Short mmCIF file of C-alpha atoms and ligand atoms in Angstrom, two decimals:
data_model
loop_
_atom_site.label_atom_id
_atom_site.label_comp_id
_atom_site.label_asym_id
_atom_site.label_seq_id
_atom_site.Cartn_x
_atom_site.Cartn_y
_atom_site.Cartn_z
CA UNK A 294 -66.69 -51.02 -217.74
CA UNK A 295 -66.57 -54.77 -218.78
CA UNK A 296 -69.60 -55.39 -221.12
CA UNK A 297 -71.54 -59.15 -220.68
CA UNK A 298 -71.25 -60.16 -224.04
CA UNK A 299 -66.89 -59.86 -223.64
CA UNK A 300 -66.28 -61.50 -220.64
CA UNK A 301 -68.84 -64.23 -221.46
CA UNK A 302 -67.05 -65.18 -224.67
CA UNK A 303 -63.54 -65.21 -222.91
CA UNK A 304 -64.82 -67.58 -219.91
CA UNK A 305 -66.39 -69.93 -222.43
CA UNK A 306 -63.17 -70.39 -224.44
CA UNK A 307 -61.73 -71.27 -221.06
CA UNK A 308 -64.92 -73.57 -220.13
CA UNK A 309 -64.27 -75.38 -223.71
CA UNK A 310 -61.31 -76.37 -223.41
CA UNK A 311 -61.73 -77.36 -219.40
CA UNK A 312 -64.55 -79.84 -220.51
CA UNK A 313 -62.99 -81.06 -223.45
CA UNK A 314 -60.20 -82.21 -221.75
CA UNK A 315 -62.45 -83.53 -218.42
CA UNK A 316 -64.22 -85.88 -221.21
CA UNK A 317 -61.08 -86.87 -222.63
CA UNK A 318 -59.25 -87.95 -219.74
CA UNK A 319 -62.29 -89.13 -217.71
CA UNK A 320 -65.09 -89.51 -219.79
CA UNK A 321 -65.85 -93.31 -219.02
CA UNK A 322 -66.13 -92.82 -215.36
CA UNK A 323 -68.84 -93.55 -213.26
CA UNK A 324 -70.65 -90.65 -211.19
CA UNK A 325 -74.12 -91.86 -210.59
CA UNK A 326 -75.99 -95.12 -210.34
CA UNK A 327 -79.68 -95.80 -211.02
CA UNK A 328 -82.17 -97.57 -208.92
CA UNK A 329 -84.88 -99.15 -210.19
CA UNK A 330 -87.01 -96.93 -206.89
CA UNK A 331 -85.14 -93.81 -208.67
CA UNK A 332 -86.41 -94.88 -212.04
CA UNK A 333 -89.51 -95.06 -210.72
CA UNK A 334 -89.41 -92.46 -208.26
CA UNK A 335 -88.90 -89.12 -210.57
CA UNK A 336 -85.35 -89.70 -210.61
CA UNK A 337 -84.56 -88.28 -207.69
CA UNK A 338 -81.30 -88.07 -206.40
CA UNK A 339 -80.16 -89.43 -210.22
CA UNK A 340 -76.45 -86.86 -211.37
CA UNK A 341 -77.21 -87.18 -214.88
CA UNK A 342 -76.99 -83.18 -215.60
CA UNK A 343 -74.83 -80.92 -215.91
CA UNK A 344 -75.31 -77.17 -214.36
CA UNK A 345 -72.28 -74.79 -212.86
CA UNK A 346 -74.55 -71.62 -212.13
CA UNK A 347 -75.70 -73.33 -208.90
CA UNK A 348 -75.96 -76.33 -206.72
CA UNK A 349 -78.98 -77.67 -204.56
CA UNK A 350 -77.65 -79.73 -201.51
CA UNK A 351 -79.99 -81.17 -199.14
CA UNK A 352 -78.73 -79.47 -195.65
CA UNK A 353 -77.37 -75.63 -196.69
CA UNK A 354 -79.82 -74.80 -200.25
CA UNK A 355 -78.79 -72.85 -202.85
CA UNK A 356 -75.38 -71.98 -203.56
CA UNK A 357 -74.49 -69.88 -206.71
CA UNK A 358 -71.72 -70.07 -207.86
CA UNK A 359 -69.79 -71.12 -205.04
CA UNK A 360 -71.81 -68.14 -202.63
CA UNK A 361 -74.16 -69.58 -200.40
CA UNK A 362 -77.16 -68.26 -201.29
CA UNK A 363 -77.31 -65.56 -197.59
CA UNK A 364 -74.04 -63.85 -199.26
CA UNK A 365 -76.03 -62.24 -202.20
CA UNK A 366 -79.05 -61.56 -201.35
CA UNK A 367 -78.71 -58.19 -201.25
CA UNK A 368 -77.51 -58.07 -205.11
CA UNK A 369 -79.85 -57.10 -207.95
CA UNK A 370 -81.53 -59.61 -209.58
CA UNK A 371 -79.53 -58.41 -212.54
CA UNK A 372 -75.90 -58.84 -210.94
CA UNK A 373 -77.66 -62.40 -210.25
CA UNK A 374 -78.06 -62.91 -213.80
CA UNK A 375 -74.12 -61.85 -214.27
CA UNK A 376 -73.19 -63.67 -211.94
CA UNK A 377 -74.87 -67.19 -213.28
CA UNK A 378 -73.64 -66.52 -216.51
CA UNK A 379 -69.88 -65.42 -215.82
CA UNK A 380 -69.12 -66.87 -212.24
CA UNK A 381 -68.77 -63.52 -210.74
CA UNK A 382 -70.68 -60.31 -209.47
CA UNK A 383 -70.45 -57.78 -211.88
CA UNK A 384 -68.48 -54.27 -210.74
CA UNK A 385 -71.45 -51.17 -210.39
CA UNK A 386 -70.24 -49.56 -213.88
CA UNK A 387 -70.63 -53.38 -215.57
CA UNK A 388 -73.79 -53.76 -213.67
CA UNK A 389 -75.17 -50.32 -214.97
CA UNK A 390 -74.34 -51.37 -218.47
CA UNK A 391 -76.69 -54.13 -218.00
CA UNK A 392 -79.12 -52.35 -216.47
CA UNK A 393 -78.87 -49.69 -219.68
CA UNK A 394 -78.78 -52.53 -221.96
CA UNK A 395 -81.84 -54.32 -220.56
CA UNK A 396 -83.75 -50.76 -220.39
CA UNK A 397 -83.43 -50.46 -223.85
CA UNK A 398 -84.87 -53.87 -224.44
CA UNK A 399 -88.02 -53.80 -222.56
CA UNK A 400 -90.74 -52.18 -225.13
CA UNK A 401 -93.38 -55.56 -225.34
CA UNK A 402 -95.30 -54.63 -229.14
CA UNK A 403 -98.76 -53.85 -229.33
CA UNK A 404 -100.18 -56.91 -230.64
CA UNK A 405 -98.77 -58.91 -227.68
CA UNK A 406 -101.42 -56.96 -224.64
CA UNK A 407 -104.00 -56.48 -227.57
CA UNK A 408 -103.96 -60.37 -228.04
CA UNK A 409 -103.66 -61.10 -224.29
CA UNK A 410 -107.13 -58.61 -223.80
CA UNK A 411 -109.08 -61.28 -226.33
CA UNK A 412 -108.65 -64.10 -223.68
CA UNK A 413 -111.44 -65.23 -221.61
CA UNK A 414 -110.79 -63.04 -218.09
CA UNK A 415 -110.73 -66.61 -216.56
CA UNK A 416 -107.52 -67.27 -218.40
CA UNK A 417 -104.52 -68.17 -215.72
CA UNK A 418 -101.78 -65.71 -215.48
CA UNK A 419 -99.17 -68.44 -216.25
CA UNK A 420 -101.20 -69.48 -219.69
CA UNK A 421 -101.17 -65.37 -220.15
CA UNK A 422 -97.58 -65.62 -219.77
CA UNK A 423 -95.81 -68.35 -220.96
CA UNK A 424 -98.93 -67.03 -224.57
CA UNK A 425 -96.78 -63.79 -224.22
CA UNK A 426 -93.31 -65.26 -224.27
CA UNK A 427 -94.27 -67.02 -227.43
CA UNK A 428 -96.24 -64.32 -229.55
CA UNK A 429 -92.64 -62.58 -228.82
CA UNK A 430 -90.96 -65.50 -230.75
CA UNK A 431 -91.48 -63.30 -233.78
CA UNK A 432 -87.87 -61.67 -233.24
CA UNK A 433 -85.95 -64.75 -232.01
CA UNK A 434 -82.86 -63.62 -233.17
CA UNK A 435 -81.18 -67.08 -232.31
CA UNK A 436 -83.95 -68.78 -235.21
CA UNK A 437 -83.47 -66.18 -237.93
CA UNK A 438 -79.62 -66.51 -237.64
CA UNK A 439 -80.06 -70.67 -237.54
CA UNK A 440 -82.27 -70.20 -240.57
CA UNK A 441 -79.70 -68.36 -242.39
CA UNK A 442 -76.57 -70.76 -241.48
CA UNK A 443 -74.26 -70.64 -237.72
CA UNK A 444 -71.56 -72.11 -236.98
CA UNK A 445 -72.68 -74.64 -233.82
CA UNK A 446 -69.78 -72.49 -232.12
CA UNK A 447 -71.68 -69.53 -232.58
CA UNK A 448 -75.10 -70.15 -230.92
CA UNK A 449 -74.42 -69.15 -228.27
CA UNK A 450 -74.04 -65.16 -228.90
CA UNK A 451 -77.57 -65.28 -230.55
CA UNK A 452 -79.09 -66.84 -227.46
CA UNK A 453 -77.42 -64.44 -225.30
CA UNK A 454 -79.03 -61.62 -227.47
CA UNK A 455 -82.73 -64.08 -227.27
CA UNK A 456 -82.52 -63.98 -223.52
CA UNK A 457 -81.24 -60.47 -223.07
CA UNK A 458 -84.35 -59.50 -225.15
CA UNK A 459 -86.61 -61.74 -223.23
CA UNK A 460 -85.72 -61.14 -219.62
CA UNK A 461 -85.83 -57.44 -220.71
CA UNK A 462 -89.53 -57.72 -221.63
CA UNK A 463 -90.19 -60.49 -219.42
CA UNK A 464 -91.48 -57.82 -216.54
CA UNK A 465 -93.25 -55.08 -219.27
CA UNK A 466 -95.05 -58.45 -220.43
CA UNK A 467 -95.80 -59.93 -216.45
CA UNK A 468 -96.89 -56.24 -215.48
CA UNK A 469 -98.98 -55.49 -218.63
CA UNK A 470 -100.61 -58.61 -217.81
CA UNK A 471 -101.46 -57.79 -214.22
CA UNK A 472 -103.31 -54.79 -215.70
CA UNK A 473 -105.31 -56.53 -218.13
CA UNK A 474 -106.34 -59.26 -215.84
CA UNK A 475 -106.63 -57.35 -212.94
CA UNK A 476 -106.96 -54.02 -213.36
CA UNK A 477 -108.55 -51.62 -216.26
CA UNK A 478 -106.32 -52.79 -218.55
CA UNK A 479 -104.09 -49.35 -219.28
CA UNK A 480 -100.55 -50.59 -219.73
CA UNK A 481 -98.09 -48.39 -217.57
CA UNK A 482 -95.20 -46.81 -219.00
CA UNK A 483 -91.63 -47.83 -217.66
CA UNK A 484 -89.90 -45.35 -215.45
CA UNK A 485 -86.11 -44.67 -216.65
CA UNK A 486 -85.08 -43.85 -213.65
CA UNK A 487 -85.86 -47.20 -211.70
CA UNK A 488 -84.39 -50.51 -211.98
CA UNK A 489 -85.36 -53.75 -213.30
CA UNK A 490 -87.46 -54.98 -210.40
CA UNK A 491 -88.41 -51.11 -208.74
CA UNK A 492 -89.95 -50.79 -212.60
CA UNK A 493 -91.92 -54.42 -212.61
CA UNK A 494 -93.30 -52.96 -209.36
CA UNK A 495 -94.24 -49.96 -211.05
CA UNK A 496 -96.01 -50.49 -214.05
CA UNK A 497 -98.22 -53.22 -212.03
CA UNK A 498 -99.57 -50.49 -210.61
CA UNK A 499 -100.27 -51.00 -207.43
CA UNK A 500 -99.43 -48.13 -205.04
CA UNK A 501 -96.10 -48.57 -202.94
CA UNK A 502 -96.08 -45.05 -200.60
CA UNK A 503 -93.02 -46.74 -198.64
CA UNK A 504 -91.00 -48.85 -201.85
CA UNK A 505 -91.62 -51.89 -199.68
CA UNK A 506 -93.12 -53.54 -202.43
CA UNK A 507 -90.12 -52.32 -204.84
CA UNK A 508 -87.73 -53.57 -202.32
CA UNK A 509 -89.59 -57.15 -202.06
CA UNK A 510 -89.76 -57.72 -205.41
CA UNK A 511 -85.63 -56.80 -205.92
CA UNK A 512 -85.43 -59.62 -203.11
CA UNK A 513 -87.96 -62.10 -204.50
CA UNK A 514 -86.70 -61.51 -208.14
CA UNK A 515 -82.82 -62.32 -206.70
CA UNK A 516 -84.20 -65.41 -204.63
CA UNK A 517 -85.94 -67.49 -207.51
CA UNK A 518 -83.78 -67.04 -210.50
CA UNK A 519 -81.86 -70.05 -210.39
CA UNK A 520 -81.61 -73.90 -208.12
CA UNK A 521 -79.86 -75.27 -210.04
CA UNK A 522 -81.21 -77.36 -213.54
CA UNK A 523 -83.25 -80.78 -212.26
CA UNK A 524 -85.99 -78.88 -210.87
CA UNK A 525 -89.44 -79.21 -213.52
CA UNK A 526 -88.76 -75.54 -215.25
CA UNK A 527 -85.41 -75.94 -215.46
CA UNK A 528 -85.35 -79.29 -217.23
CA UNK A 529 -88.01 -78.27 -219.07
CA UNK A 530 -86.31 -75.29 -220.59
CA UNK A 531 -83.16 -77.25 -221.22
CA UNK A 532 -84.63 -80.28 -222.24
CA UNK A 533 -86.80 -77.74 -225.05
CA UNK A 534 -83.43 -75.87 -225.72
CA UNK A 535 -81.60 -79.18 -226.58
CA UNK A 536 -83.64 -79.27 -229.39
CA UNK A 537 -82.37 -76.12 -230.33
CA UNK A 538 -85.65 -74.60 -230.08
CA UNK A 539 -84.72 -70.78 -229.57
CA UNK A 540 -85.11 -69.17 -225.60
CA UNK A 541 -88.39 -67.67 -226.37
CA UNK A 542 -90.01 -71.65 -226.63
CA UNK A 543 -87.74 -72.88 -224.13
CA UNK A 544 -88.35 -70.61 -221.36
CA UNK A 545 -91.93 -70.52 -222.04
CA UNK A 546 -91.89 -74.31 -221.97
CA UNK A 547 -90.27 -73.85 -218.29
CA UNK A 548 -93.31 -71.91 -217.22
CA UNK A 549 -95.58 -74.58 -218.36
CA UNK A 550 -93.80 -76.66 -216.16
CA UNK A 551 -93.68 -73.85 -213.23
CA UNK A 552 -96.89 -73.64 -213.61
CA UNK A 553 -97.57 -77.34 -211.68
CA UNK A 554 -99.29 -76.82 -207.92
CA UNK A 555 -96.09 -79.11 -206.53
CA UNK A 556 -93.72 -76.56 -207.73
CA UNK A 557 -94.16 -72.48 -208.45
CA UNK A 558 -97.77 -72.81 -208.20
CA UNK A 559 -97.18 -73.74 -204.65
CA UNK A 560 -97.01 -70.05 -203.80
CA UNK A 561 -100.38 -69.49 -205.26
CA UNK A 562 -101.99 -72.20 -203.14
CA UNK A 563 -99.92 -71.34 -199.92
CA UNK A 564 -101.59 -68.03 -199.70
CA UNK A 565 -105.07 -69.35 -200.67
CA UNK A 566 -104.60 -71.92 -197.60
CA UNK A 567 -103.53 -69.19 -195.11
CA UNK A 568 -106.49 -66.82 -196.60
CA UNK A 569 -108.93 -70.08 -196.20
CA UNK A 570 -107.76 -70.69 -192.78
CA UNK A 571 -108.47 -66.86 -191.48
CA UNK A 572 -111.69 -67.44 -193.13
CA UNK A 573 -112.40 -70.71 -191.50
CA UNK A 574 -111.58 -69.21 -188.01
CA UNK A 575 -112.97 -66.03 -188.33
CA UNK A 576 -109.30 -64.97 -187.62
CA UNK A 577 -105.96 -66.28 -186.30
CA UNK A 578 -106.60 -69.81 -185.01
CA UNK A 579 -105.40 -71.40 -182.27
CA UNK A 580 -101.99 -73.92 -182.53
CA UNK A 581 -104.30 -76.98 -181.71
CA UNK A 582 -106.68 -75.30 -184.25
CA UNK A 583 -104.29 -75.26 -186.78
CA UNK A 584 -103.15 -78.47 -186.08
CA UNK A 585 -106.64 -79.98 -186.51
CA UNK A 586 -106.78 -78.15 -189.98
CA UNK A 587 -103.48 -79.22 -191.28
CA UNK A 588 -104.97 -82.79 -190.60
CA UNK A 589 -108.72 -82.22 -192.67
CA UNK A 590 -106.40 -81.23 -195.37
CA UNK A 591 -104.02 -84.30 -195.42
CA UNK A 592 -106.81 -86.54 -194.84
CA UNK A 593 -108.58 -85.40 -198.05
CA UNK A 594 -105.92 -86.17 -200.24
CA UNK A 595 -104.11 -83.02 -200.31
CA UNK A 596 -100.20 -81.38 -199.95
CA UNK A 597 -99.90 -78.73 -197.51
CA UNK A 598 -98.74 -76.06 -199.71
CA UNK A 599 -94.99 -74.14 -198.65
CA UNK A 600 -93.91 -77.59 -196.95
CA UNK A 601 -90.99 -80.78 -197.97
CA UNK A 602 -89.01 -79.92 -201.38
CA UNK A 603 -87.54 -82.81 -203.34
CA UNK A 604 -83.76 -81.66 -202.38
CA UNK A 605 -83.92 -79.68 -199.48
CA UNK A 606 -83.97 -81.67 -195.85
CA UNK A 607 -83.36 -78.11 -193.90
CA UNK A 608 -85.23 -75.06 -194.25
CA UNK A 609 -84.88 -73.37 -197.40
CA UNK A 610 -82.27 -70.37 -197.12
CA UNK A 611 -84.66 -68.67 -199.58
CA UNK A 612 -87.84 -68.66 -196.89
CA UNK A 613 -85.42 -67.24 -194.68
CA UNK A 614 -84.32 -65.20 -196.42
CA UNK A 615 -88.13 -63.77 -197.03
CA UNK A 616 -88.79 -64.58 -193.24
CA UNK A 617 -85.78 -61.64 -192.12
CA UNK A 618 -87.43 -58.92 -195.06
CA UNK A 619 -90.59 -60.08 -193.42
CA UNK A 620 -89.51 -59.30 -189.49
CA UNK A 621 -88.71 -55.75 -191.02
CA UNK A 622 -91.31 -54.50 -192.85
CA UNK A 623 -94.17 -56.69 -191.51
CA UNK A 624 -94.01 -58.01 -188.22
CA UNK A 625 -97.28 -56.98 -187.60
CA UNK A 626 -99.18 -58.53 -190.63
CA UNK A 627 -101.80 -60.92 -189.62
CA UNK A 628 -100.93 -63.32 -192.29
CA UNK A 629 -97.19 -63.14 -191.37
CA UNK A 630 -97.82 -63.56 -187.95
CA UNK A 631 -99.86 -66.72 -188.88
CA UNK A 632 -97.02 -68.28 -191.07
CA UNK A 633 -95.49 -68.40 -188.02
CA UNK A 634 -97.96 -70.10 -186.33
CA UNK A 635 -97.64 -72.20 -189.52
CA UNK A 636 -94.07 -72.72 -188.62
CA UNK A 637 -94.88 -74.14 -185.39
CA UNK A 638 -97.21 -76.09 -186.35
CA UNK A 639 -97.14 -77.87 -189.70
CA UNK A 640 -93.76 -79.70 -189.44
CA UNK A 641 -94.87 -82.02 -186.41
CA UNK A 642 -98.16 -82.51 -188.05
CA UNK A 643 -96.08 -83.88 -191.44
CA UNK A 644 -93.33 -85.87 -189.15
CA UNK A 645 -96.78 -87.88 -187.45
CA UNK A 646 -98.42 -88.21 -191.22
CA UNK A 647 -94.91 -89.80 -191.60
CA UNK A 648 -94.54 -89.42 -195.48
CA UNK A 649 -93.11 -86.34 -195.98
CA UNK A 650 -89.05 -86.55 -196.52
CA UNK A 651 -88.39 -82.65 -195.71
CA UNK A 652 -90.95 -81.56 -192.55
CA UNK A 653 -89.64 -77.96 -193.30
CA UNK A 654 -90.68 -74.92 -195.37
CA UNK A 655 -89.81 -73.85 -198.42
CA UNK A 656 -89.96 -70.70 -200.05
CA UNK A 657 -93.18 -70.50 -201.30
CA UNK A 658 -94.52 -70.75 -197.19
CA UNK A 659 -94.23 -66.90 -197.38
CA UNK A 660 -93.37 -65.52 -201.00
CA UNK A 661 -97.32 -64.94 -201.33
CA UNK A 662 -97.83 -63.61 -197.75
CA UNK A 663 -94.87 -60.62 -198.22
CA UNK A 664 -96.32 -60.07 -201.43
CA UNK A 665 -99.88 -60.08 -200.56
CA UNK A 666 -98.77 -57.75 -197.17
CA UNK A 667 -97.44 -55.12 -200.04
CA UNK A 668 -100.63 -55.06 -201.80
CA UNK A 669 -100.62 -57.88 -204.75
CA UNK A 670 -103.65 -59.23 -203.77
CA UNK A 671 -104.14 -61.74 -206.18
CA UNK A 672 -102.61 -65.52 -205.61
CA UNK A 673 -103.03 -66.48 -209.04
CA UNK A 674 -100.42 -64.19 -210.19
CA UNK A 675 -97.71 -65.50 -207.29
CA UNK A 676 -96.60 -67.74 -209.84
CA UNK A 677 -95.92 -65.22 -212.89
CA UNK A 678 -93.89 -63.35 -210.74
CA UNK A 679 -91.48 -66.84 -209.70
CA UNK A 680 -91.62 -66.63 -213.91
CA UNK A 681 -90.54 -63.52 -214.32
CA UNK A 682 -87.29 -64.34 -212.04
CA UNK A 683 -87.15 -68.28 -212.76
CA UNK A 684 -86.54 -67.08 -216.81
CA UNK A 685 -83.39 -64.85 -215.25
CA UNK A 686 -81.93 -68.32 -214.02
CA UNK A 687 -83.53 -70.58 -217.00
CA UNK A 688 -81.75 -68.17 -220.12
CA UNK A 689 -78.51 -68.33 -218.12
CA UNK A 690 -78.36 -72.32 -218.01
CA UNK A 691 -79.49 -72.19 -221.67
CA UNK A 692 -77.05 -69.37 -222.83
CA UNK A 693 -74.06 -71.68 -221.33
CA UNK A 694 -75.49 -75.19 -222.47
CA UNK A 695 -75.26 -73.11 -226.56
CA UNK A 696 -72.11 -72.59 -225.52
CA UNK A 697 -71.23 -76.36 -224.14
CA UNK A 698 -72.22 -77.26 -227.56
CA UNK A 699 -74.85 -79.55 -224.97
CA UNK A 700 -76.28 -82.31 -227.43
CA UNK A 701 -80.28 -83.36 -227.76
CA UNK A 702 -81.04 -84.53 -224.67
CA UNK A 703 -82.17 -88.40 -225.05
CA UNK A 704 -82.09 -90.90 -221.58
CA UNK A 705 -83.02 -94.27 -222.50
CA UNK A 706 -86.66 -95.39 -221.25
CA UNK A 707 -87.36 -99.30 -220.52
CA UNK A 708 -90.43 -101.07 -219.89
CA UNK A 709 -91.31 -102.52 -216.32
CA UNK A 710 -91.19 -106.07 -218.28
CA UNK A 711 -87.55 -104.92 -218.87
CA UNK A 712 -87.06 -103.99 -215.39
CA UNK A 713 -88.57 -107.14 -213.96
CA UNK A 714 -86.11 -109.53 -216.54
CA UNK A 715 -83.17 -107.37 -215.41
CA UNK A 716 -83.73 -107.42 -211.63
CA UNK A 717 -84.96 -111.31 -211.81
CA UNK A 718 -88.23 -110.28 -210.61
N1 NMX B 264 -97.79 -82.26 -197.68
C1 NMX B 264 -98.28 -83.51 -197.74
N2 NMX B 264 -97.59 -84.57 -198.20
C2 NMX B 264 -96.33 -84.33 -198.56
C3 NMX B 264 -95.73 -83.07 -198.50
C4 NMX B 264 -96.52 -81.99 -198.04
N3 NMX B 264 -96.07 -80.74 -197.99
N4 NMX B 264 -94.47 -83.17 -198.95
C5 NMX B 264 -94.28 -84.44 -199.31
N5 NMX B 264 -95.41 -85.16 -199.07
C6 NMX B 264 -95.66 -86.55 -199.39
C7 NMX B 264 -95.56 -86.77 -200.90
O1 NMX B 264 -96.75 -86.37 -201.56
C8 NMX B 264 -95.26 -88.24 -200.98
O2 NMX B 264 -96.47 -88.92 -200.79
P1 NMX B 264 -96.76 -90.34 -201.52
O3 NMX B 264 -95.73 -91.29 -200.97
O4 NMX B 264 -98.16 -90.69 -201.11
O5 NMX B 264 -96.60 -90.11 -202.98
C9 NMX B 264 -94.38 -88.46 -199.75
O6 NMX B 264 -94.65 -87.38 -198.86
C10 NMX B 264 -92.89 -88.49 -200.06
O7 NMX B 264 -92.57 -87.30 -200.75
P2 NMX B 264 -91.09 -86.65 -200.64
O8 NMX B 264 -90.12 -87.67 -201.15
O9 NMX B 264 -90.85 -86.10 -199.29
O10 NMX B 264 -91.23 -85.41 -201.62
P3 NMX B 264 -91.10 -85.36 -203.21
O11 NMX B 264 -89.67 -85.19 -203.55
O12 NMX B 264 -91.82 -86.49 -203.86
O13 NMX B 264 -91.94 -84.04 -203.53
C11 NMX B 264 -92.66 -81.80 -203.18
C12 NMX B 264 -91.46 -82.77 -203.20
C13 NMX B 264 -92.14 -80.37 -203.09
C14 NMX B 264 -93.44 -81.97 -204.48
C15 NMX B 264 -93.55 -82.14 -201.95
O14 NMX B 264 -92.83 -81.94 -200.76
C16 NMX B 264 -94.83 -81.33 -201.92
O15 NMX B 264 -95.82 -81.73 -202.59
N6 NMX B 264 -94.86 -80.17 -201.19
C17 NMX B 264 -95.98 -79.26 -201.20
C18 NMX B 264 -95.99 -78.45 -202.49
C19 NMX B 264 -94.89 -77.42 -202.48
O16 NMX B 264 -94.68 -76.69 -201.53
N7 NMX B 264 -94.19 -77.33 -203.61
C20 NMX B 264 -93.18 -76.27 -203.79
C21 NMX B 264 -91.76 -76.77 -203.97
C22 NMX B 264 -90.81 -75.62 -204.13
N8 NMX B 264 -91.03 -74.87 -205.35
O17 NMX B 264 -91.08 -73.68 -205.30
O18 NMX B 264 -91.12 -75.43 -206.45
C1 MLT B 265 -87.28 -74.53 -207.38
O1 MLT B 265 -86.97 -73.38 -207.01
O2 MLT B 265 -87.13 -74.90 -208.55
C2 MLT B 265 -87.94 -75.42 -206.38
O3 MLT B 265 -87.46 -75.24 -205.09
C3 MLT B 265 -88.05 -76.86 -206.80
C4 MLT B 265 -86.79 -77.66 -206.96
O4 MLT B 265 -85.67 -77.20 -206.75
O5 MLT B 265 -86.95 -78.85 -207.29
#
């Protein structure tokens, strides 16, 4: 049985010295140039970051580590995690270490729920969240050993322990916070004989006679960890981490970010479109119905939810990925059946609007309506859940940028006065 912690530290000698010699042979070489639409335009399309636990591209997704993402989405999230941080899937007595190892990690303290009950019941899941990463900041192990002196070569063990510690409590936390919000506030034991996801699933609560629910989150948990680092949370986190701010504010700093309606909120407001649309219809409506809708909504202003991504121009492998789970254990589910109708419709309604770059769906066009089939009837919490898998992918880039020795990130801003002298405007 390999343990993480060993085969991390031998792969990031080797990463060291690969680098180090990269920079010094090529380090004045030009990868990327900048537009002054891209430095307008949310630098998209910009390669001014590193990542090697995955890669975006426009027409196949996500591909970790070299696997497209269709290869592995039958792992755990947790061989996901081993797999961002080492390169490769873990064998089932490593991966059971892991498991072990996170088990033992996932008691949240007291105070944390007792503080989250005080809030007003209004309060968002994500604030509740990204609140309970931070009151766990307390035993940042990667601060107290800063504090007391590290060698810059050493940072990254103590983050590996910070993120360890915080993905284990990450669901205890997510699910304690279901309860309080949602429920009658009783926090739910773990079960030691389930896994990481099976056990989020569990102490949430919320009865699962067939383990569908188990087995969606295992797949939604695996799905969301990681795309790669320009997307908001992840450049949040790393951009917070650069600072050498330990995981506990970077991550939560991520979930700010994921908190946005253009990215992980977009689950959220997916579901609470399909919901509205029932609603409005007084049931399934009609393609020409739909198409009608789709058009109220862009004429007042407004995204259509699940739809375009900033990378992507095909259909995300991740909302198929949902879309086969769904065929299985839901073919039957109004709200399924009208995300289909959705799927129909919607991208010739954004190809006439004529703005949107990607006409396709992304994952968040059916996250919510699996989870929401299983019995998680509550959109606002869509988004903790992307959190609670998002952090698996967010401590890994972290954990290996410690170990880059990655400097403060600092990109140069310039004025449009600037701009307009330099292009001879
Ligand atoms: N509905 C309506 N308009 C859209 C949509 C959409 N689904 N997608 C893009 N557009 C508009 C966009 O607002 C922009 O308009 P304007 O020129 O007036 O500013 C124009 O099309 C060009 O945008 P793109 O270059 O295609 O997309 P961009 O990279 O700027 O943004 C998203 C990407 C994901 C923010 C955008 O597609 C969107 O708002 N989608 C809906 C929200 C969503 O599903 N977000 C989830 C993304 C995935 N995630 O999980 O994080
Ligand atoms: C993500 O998973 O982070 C989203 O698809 C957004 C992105 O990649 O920009």
């Amino acid at each position: 049985m390999a343990k993480l912690q060993d085969v991390l530290a031998e792969k990031i000698q080797a990463s060291r010295e690969d680098i180090k010699a990269l920079l010094a042979a090529h380090g004045d070489k030009v990868i990327s140039q900048v537009t002054v639409a891209q430095a307008y335009g949310g630098m998209r399309g910009v390669k001014g970051l590193i990542c090697d636990t995955s890669v975006v591209t426009p027409d196949t997704g996500l591909i970790i580590r070299g696997k497209p993402l269709a290869e592995v989405t039958d792992q755990t999230p947790e061989a996901i995690l081993w797999l961002l941080l080492t390169g490769e899937l873990p064998d089932a007595a490593s991966l059971k270490g892991l498991q072990d190892d996170l088990a033992s990690r996932a008691d949240v303290p007291n105070y944390v729920f007792d503080a989250l009950r005080h809030l007003p019941k209004t309060t968002h899941p994500m604030a509740m969240q990204s609140l309970g990463l931070l009151m766990l900041e307390d035993g940042s192990k990667f601060r107290k050993r800063y504090n007391d002196g590290m060698r810059k070569d050493e940072y990254w063990g103590p983050a590996l322990e910070d993120a360890l510690d915080l993905l284990a409590k990450i669901p205890t936390l997510t699910a304690g916070l279901y309860r309080i919000r949602y429920e009658d506030g009783q926090i739910i034991p773990r079960d030691p004989n389930k896994d990481w996801s099976a056990n989020f699933a569990h102490m949430m609560g919320v009865p699962d006679p067939t383990g569908n629910l188990a087995n969606l989150m295992r797949l939604y948990l695996n799905l969301h960890a990681d795309h790669e680092a320009g997307n908001v949370s992840a450049n949040l986190c790393h951009t917070t981490g650069s600072a050498l701010s330990d995981p506990y504010y970077s991550v939560s700093a991520g979930l700010n970010g994921l908190a946005g309606p253009l990215h992980g909120l977009a689950n959220q407001e997916c579901l609470k479109f399909h919901l509205a649309t029932i609603e409005n219809f007084g049931g399934a409506p009609t393609e020409d119905q739909l198409k009608d809708y789709a058009w109220e909504l862009l004429n007042s202003g407004r995204v259509i939810p699940g739809f375009g991504h900033a990378v992507l121009r095909c259909t995300d492998p991740r909302y198929t990925a949902c879309h086969e789970f769904g065929i299985k254990a839901c073919p039957d589910e109004p709200l399924f059946k009208l995300a289909d109708t959705m799927l129909k419709v919607i991208p010739g309604v954004l190809k006439e609007h004529g703005k949107a770059k990607n006409t396709n769906p992304n994952v968040d066009a059916l996250s919510g309506v699996l989870m929401y089939a299983f019995g998680v009837k509550h959109p606002p919490f869509y988004t903790a859940i992307f959190g609670v898998s998002r952090a698996i992918g967010m401590s890994s880039q972290l954990v290996l940028n410690r170990a880059m020795g990655s400097p403060l990130t600092r990109p140069k801003s310039v004025t449009t006065a600037w701009v307009k002298e330099q292009v001879g405007a």
